Coordinates of C-alpha atoms and ligand atoms in Angstrom, one line a residue:
M18 CA 2.1 -20.3 -8.7
I19 CA -1.6 -20.0 -7.9
L20 CA -2.2 -18.0 -11.1
N21 CA -0.4 -20.7 -13.2
A22 CA -2.6 -23.4 -11.6
K23 CA -5.7 -21.4 -12.4
C24 CA -4.6 -20.8 -15.9
S25 CA -4.0 -24.5 -16.5
I26 CA -7.4 -25.5 -15.0
Q27 CA -9.1 -23.2 -17.4
N28 CA -6.9 -24.7 -20.2
D29 CA -8.2 -28.1 -19.4
K30 CA -11.8 -26.9 -19.5
C31 CA -11.0 -25.4 -22.9
A32 CA -9.4 -28.6 -24.1
A33 CA -12.6 -30.4 -23.0
G34 CA -14.4 -28.1 -25.3
I35 CA -16.4 -26.0 -22.7
S36 CA -16.2 -22.8 -24.7
I37 CA -14.1 -20.4 -26.7
V38 CA -14.9 -17.8 -24.0
H39 CA -12.7 -19.8 -21.6
F40 CA -9.9 -19.7 -24.1
A41 CA -10.3 -16.0 -24.4
F42 CA -10.0 -15.7 -20.6
V43 CA -6.9 -17.7 -20.6
I44 CA -5.3 -15.4 -23.1
L45 CA -6.5 -12.4 -21.2
H46 CA -5.2 -13.7 -17.9
L47 CA -1.9 -14.7 -19.5
S48 CA -1.4 -11.2 -20.8
F49 CA -2.1 -9.8 -17.3
C50 CA 0.4 -12.3 -15.8
I51 CA 3.0 -11.1 -18.3
K52 CA 2.1 -7.4 -17.6
Y53 CA 2.1 -7.3 -13.9
F54 CA 4.4 -10.2 -12.8
L55 CA 7.0 -10.6 -15.5
L56 CA 7.4 -6.9 -16.3
N57 CA 7.3 -5.8 -12.7
L58 CA 4.3 -3.6 -13.1
M59 CA 1.8 -3.0 -10.4
R60 CA -2.0 -2.7 -10.5
I61 CA -3.8 -1.2 -7.5
D62 CA -7.6 -1.3 -7.2
V63 CA -9.2 0.9 -4.5
L64 CA -12.8 0.1 -3.5
T65 CA -14.5 3.0 -1.7
L66 CA -17.7 4.9 -1.2
F67 CA -15.8 8.2 -1.8
P68 CA -13.7 7.8 -5.0
E69 CA -13.2 11.6 -5.2
I70 CA -11.0 11.5 -2.0
L71 CA -8.5 9.4 -4.0
S72 CA -8.6 11.5 -7.2
G73 CA -6.4 14.4 -6.2
Y74 CA -3.8 12.0 -4.8
V75 CA -3.7 9.7 -7.9
G76 CA -3.2 12.8 -10.1
Q77 CA -0.2 13.8 -7.9
S78 CA 3.4 14.0 -9.1
L79 CA 5.2 10.8 -8.2
L80 CA 2.3 8.5 -8.6
K81 CA 1.0 10.3 -11.7
R82 CA 4.5 10.0 -13.3
A83 CA 4.4 6.2 -12.6
V84 CA 0.9 5.9 -14.0
D85 CA 1.9 7.9 -17.1
A86 CA 5.0 5.8 -17.6
G87 CA 2.8 2.7 -17.4
I88 CA 4.6 1.3 -14.4
V89 CA 1.6 1.5 -12.1
D90 CA -2.1 1.2 -12.9
V91 CA -4.4 2.6 -10.3
R92 CA -8.2 2.1 -10.6
V93 CA -10.7 3.5 -8.2
H94 CA -14.1 1.9 -7.9
N95 CA -17.2 3.2 -6.3
I96 CA -18.9 0.5 -4.1
R97 CA -22.2 2.3 -4.6
D98 CA -22.1 1.2 -8.2
W99 CA -22.8 -2.4 -7.0
A100 CA -25.7 -1.4 -4.8
T101 CA -29.1 -2.5 -5.9
G102 CA -32.6 -1.2 -5.3
K103 CA -33.9 2.2 -6.1
H104 CA -32.2 3.8 -3.1
K105 CA -28.8 2.2 -3.8
Q106 CA -28.4 1.7 -0.1
V107 CA -24.9 0.7 0.9
D108 CA -25.2 1.0 4.7
D109 CA -27.7 0.3 7.5
R110 CA -28.1 0.4 11.2
P111 CA -26.2 -2.2 13.3
F112 CA -28.1 -5.2 14.5
G113 CA -28.0 -5.2 18.3
G114 CA -28.2 -1.4 18.4
G115 CA -25.6 1.3 18.9
P116 CA -24.5 4.4 17.1
G117 CA -23.8 4.9 13.4
M118 CA -24.1 2.7 10.3
V119 CA -22.5 -0.4 9.0
L120 CA -21.6 -1.2 5.4
R121 CA -24.0 -3.9 4.1
P122 CA -22.3 -7.0 2.8
E123 CA -24.0 -7.3 -0.7
P124 CA -22.5 -4.3 -2.5
V125 CA -19.1 -4.7 -0.9
V126 CA -18.8 -8.5 -1.7
E127 CA -20.1 -8.0 -5.2
C128 CA -17.8 -5.1 -5.9
V129 CA -14.8 -7.1 -4.7
E130 CA -15.7 -10.1 -6.7
A131 CA -16.3 -8.1 -9.9
V132 CA -13.0 -6.2 -9.5
Q133 CA -11.0 -9.3 -8.7
Q134 CA -12.3 -10.9 -11.9
Q135 CA -10.9 -8.0 -14.1
A136 CA -7.4 -9.5 -13.8
P137 CA -5.7 -12.3 -11.9
P138 CA -6.9 -11.8 -8.3
G139 CA -4.8 -9.4 -6.3
R140 CA -3.7 -9.4 -2.7
F141 CA -6.9 -8.3 -0.9
V142 CA -6.4 -5.8 1.9
L143 CA -9.0 -4.1 4.2
L144 CA -7.8 -0.9 5.9
T145 CA -9.1 -1.0 9.4
P146 CA -8.0 0.0 12.9
Q147 CA -8.6 -3.7 13.8
G148 CA -5.8 -4.7 11.4
R149 CA -2.1 -5.6 11.9
R150 CA 0.1 -2.5 12.0
L151 CA 1.7 -1.6 8.7
D152 CA 5.5 -1.3 8.7
Q153 CA 8.2 -1.1 6.0
A154 CA 8.7 -4.9 6.0
K155 CA 5.0 -5.2 5.1
V156 CA 5.2 -2.5 2.5
E157 CA 8.1 -4.3 0.9
E158 CA 6.0 -7.5 0.9
L159 CA 3.0 -5.7 -0.7
A160 CA 5.3 -4.2 -3.4
T161 CA 6.1 -7.7 -4.7
C162 CA 2.5 -8.6 -5.1
G163 CA 1.8 -7.4 -8.7
R164 CA -1.7 -6.5 -7.8
L165 CA -3.4 -5.1 -4.7
V166 CA -7.1 -4.7 -4.0
L167 CA -7.6 -2.2 -1.2
L168 CA -11.0 -2.0 0.5
C169 CA -11.8 1.2 2.4
G170 CA -14.3 0.9 5.2
R171 CA -16.5 3.8 6.4
Y172 CA -18.9 4.5 9.2
E173 CA -18.7 1.9 12.0
G174 CA -17.1 -0.5 9.6
V175 CA -18.1 -3.4 7.3
D176 CA -20.4 -6.2 8.1
Q177 CA -18.3 -9.0 9.6
R178 CA -19.6 -11.5 7.0
V179 CA -17.6 -9.6 4.3
I180 CA -14.5 -10.4 6.3
D181 CA -15.4 -14.0 7.1
L182 CA -16.3 -14.6 3.4
L183 CA -13.5 -12.9 1.6
Q184 CA -10.8 -13.1 4.3
P185 CA -9.0 -9.9 3.5
E186 CA -5.6 -9.1 5.1
E187 CA -6.6 -6.5 7.7
L188 CA -4.1 -3.7 7.9
S189 CA -3.9 -0.6 10.1
I190 CA -1.6 2.3 9.6
G191 CA -1.6 3.3 13.3
D192 CA -3.7 3.5 16.4
Y193 CA -6.1 6.3 15.6
I194 CA -9.5 6.4 14.0
L195 CA -9.9 8.0 10.6
G196 CA -13.1 9.0 8.9
G197 CA -12.7 6.0 6.7
G198 CA -10.0 3.8 5.1
E199 CA -9.3 6.1 2.1
V200 CA -6.5 8.1 3.7
A201 CA -5.0 4.8 5.0
A202 CA -5.2 3.3 1.5
M203 CA -3.4 6.4 0.1
V204 CA -0.7 5.8 2.7
V205 CA -0.3 2.2 1.5
I206 CA -0.2 3.2 -2.1
D207 CA 2.3 6.0 -1.5
A208 CA 4.6 3.7 0.5
V209 CA 4.3 0.7 -2.0
V210 CA 4.5 2.6 -5.3
R211 CA 7.9 4.1 -4.5
L212 CA 9.3 0.6 -4.2
V213 CA 8.1 -0.5 -7.6
P214 CA 11.2 -0.6 -9.9
G215 CA 11.4 2.4 -12.1
V216 CA 9.2 4.7 -10.0
L217 CA 12.0 6.5 -8.3
G218 CA 15.2 7.7 -10.0
D219 CA 18.3 5.5 -9.5
E220 CA 19.7 7.9 -6.9
E221 CA 16.8 7.4 -4.5
S222 CA 16.4 3.7 -5.1
N223 CA 20.0 3.1 -4.2
R224 CA 19.4 5.0 -1.0
Q225 CA 16.4 2.8 -0.2
D226 CA 18.6 -0.3 -0.7
S227 CA 21.0 0.7 2.0
F228 CA 18.2 1.0 4.5
S229 CA 16.2 -2.0 3.6
G230 CA 17.9 -4.4 6.0
E231 CA 16.2 -5.9 9.1
R232 CA 17.8 -3.2 11.3
R233 CA 16.0 0.1 10.8
L234 CA 17.3 3.2 12.5
L235 CA 16.2 6.8 12.4
E236 CA 18.0 9.0 10.0
F237 CA 21.0 11.2 11.0
P238 CA 20.6 15.0 10.9
Q239 CA 21.1 16.7 7.5
Y240 CA 22.6 20.1 6.7
T241 CA 23.0 22.1 3.6
R242 CA 24.1 25.7 2.7
P243 CA 24.5 28.2 4.2
R244 CA 27.3 27.0 6.5
E245 CA 26.1 29.4 9.2
Y246 CA 22.5 30.4 9.8
R247 CA 21.4 32.8 12.6
G248 CA 24.6 31.9 14.4
M249 CA 24.0 28.2 14.1
T250 CA 26.8 26.3 12.4
V251 CA 27.1 23.0 10.6
P252 CA 28.9 20.2 12.6
D253 CA 32.7 20.4 11.8
V254 CA 33.0 16.8 10.8
L255 CA 30.7 17.3 7.8
M256 CA 33.0 20.0 6.5
T257 CA 36.2 17.9 6.7
G258 CA 35.7 15.7 3.6
N259 CA 36.9 12.8 5.8
H260 CA 34.3 10.3 4.6
P261 CA 35.1 7.4 7.0
E262 CA 34.7 9.9 9.9
I263 CA 31.5 11.3 8.4
A264 CA 30.1 7.8 8.1
K265 CA 31.0 7.1 11.7
W266 CA 29.4 10.3 13.0
R267 CA 26.2 9.7 11.1
A268 CA 26.0 6.1 12.4
E269 CA 26.4 7.4 15.9
Q270 CA 23.8 10.1 15.4
S271 CA 21.3 7.5 14.0
L272 CA 21.9 5.2 17.0
T273 CA 21.6 8.0 19.6
R274 CA 18.4 9.4 18.0
T275 CA 16.9 6.0 17.8
R276 CA 17.7 5.2 21.4
E277 CA 16.3 8.5 22.6
R278 CA 13.2 8.7 20.4
R279 CA 12.3 5.2 19.3
A280 CA 13.8 2.6 21.7
D281 CA 11.2 0.2 20.5
L282 CA 13.1 -0.1 17.2
L283 CA 16.2 -1.3 19.0
E284 CA 14.5 -3.9 21.2
S285 CA 14.9 -6.7 18.6
G286 CA 18.5 -7.4 17.6
E287 CA 20.2 -5.0 19.9
G288 CA 21.3 -7.8 22.3
E289 CA 23.6 -9.1 19.5
Ligands
JAH1220 C1 -12.2 4.5 10.3 C2 -13.6 2.6 8.8 N1 -5.4 2.6 11.1 C3 -5.8 3.4 10.1 C4 -7.3 3.4 9.9 C5 -7.9 2.7 8.9 C6 -9.3 2.7 8.8 C7 -10.1 3.5 9.6 N2 -9.5 4.2 10.6 C8 -8.1 4.2 10.7 C9 -11.6 3.5 9.6 C10 -13.6 4.5 10.2 C11 -14.3 3.6 9.5 C12 -12.3 2.6 8.8

């Protein structure tokens, strides 16, 4: 919707004869709209001071397969490339004192702006322990976005003016402090990419469907061959071939496990 509005504004300018460059941008944006929104593809931009942290992961099997198949487009950008001055300084000591360094606003803001302009602007996310906690519902929401721009903080964090100016969605993957947002960004990418249509085989995507309700329980225990290992046997019900009974047993196991290990998952909706 927003993208269409933007396209038509640029169209008006073009009709008013502002320049042929605007027309070229409309065509470019239109082609990106088609690519990422209509064809269900996903573009992910990662903004970081340590792009090499991402490179091993991006070349990894599942993601690499999706990239090779043209379903996902992952681009890693070095924030330092937008630093100016002979020292290319990206961080500085915090005003008011205290330990560590803070990311300066100029290279970060200019990097975000430049990257956002490469295609229709994406959902802009800052990975930070100050963010709202990521869960599967949020992952599903992000997977529908078409484009994500993930900003990875480092040191003591980013200058607050970056946040006030660009208003990213601040997300946390859990209550612990990492060395920086890169690992958290990889967690987001890993969780999101497997939901993009075509990334997983049919088998697994069907499995995902059956668990993508509001009610999320822990998985039931799984067994495979051999039937007996070091004197430990597989529960009898799984060997009966009685599928309604198996389904019942598994549902009970899921509920018991969830109650024992993750009662917090049952708090909403368990009252009926
Ligand atoms: C640590 C900047 N909740 C995950 C998470 C995300 C980011 C960071 N830590 C944890 C972090 C240091 C500097 C970001």
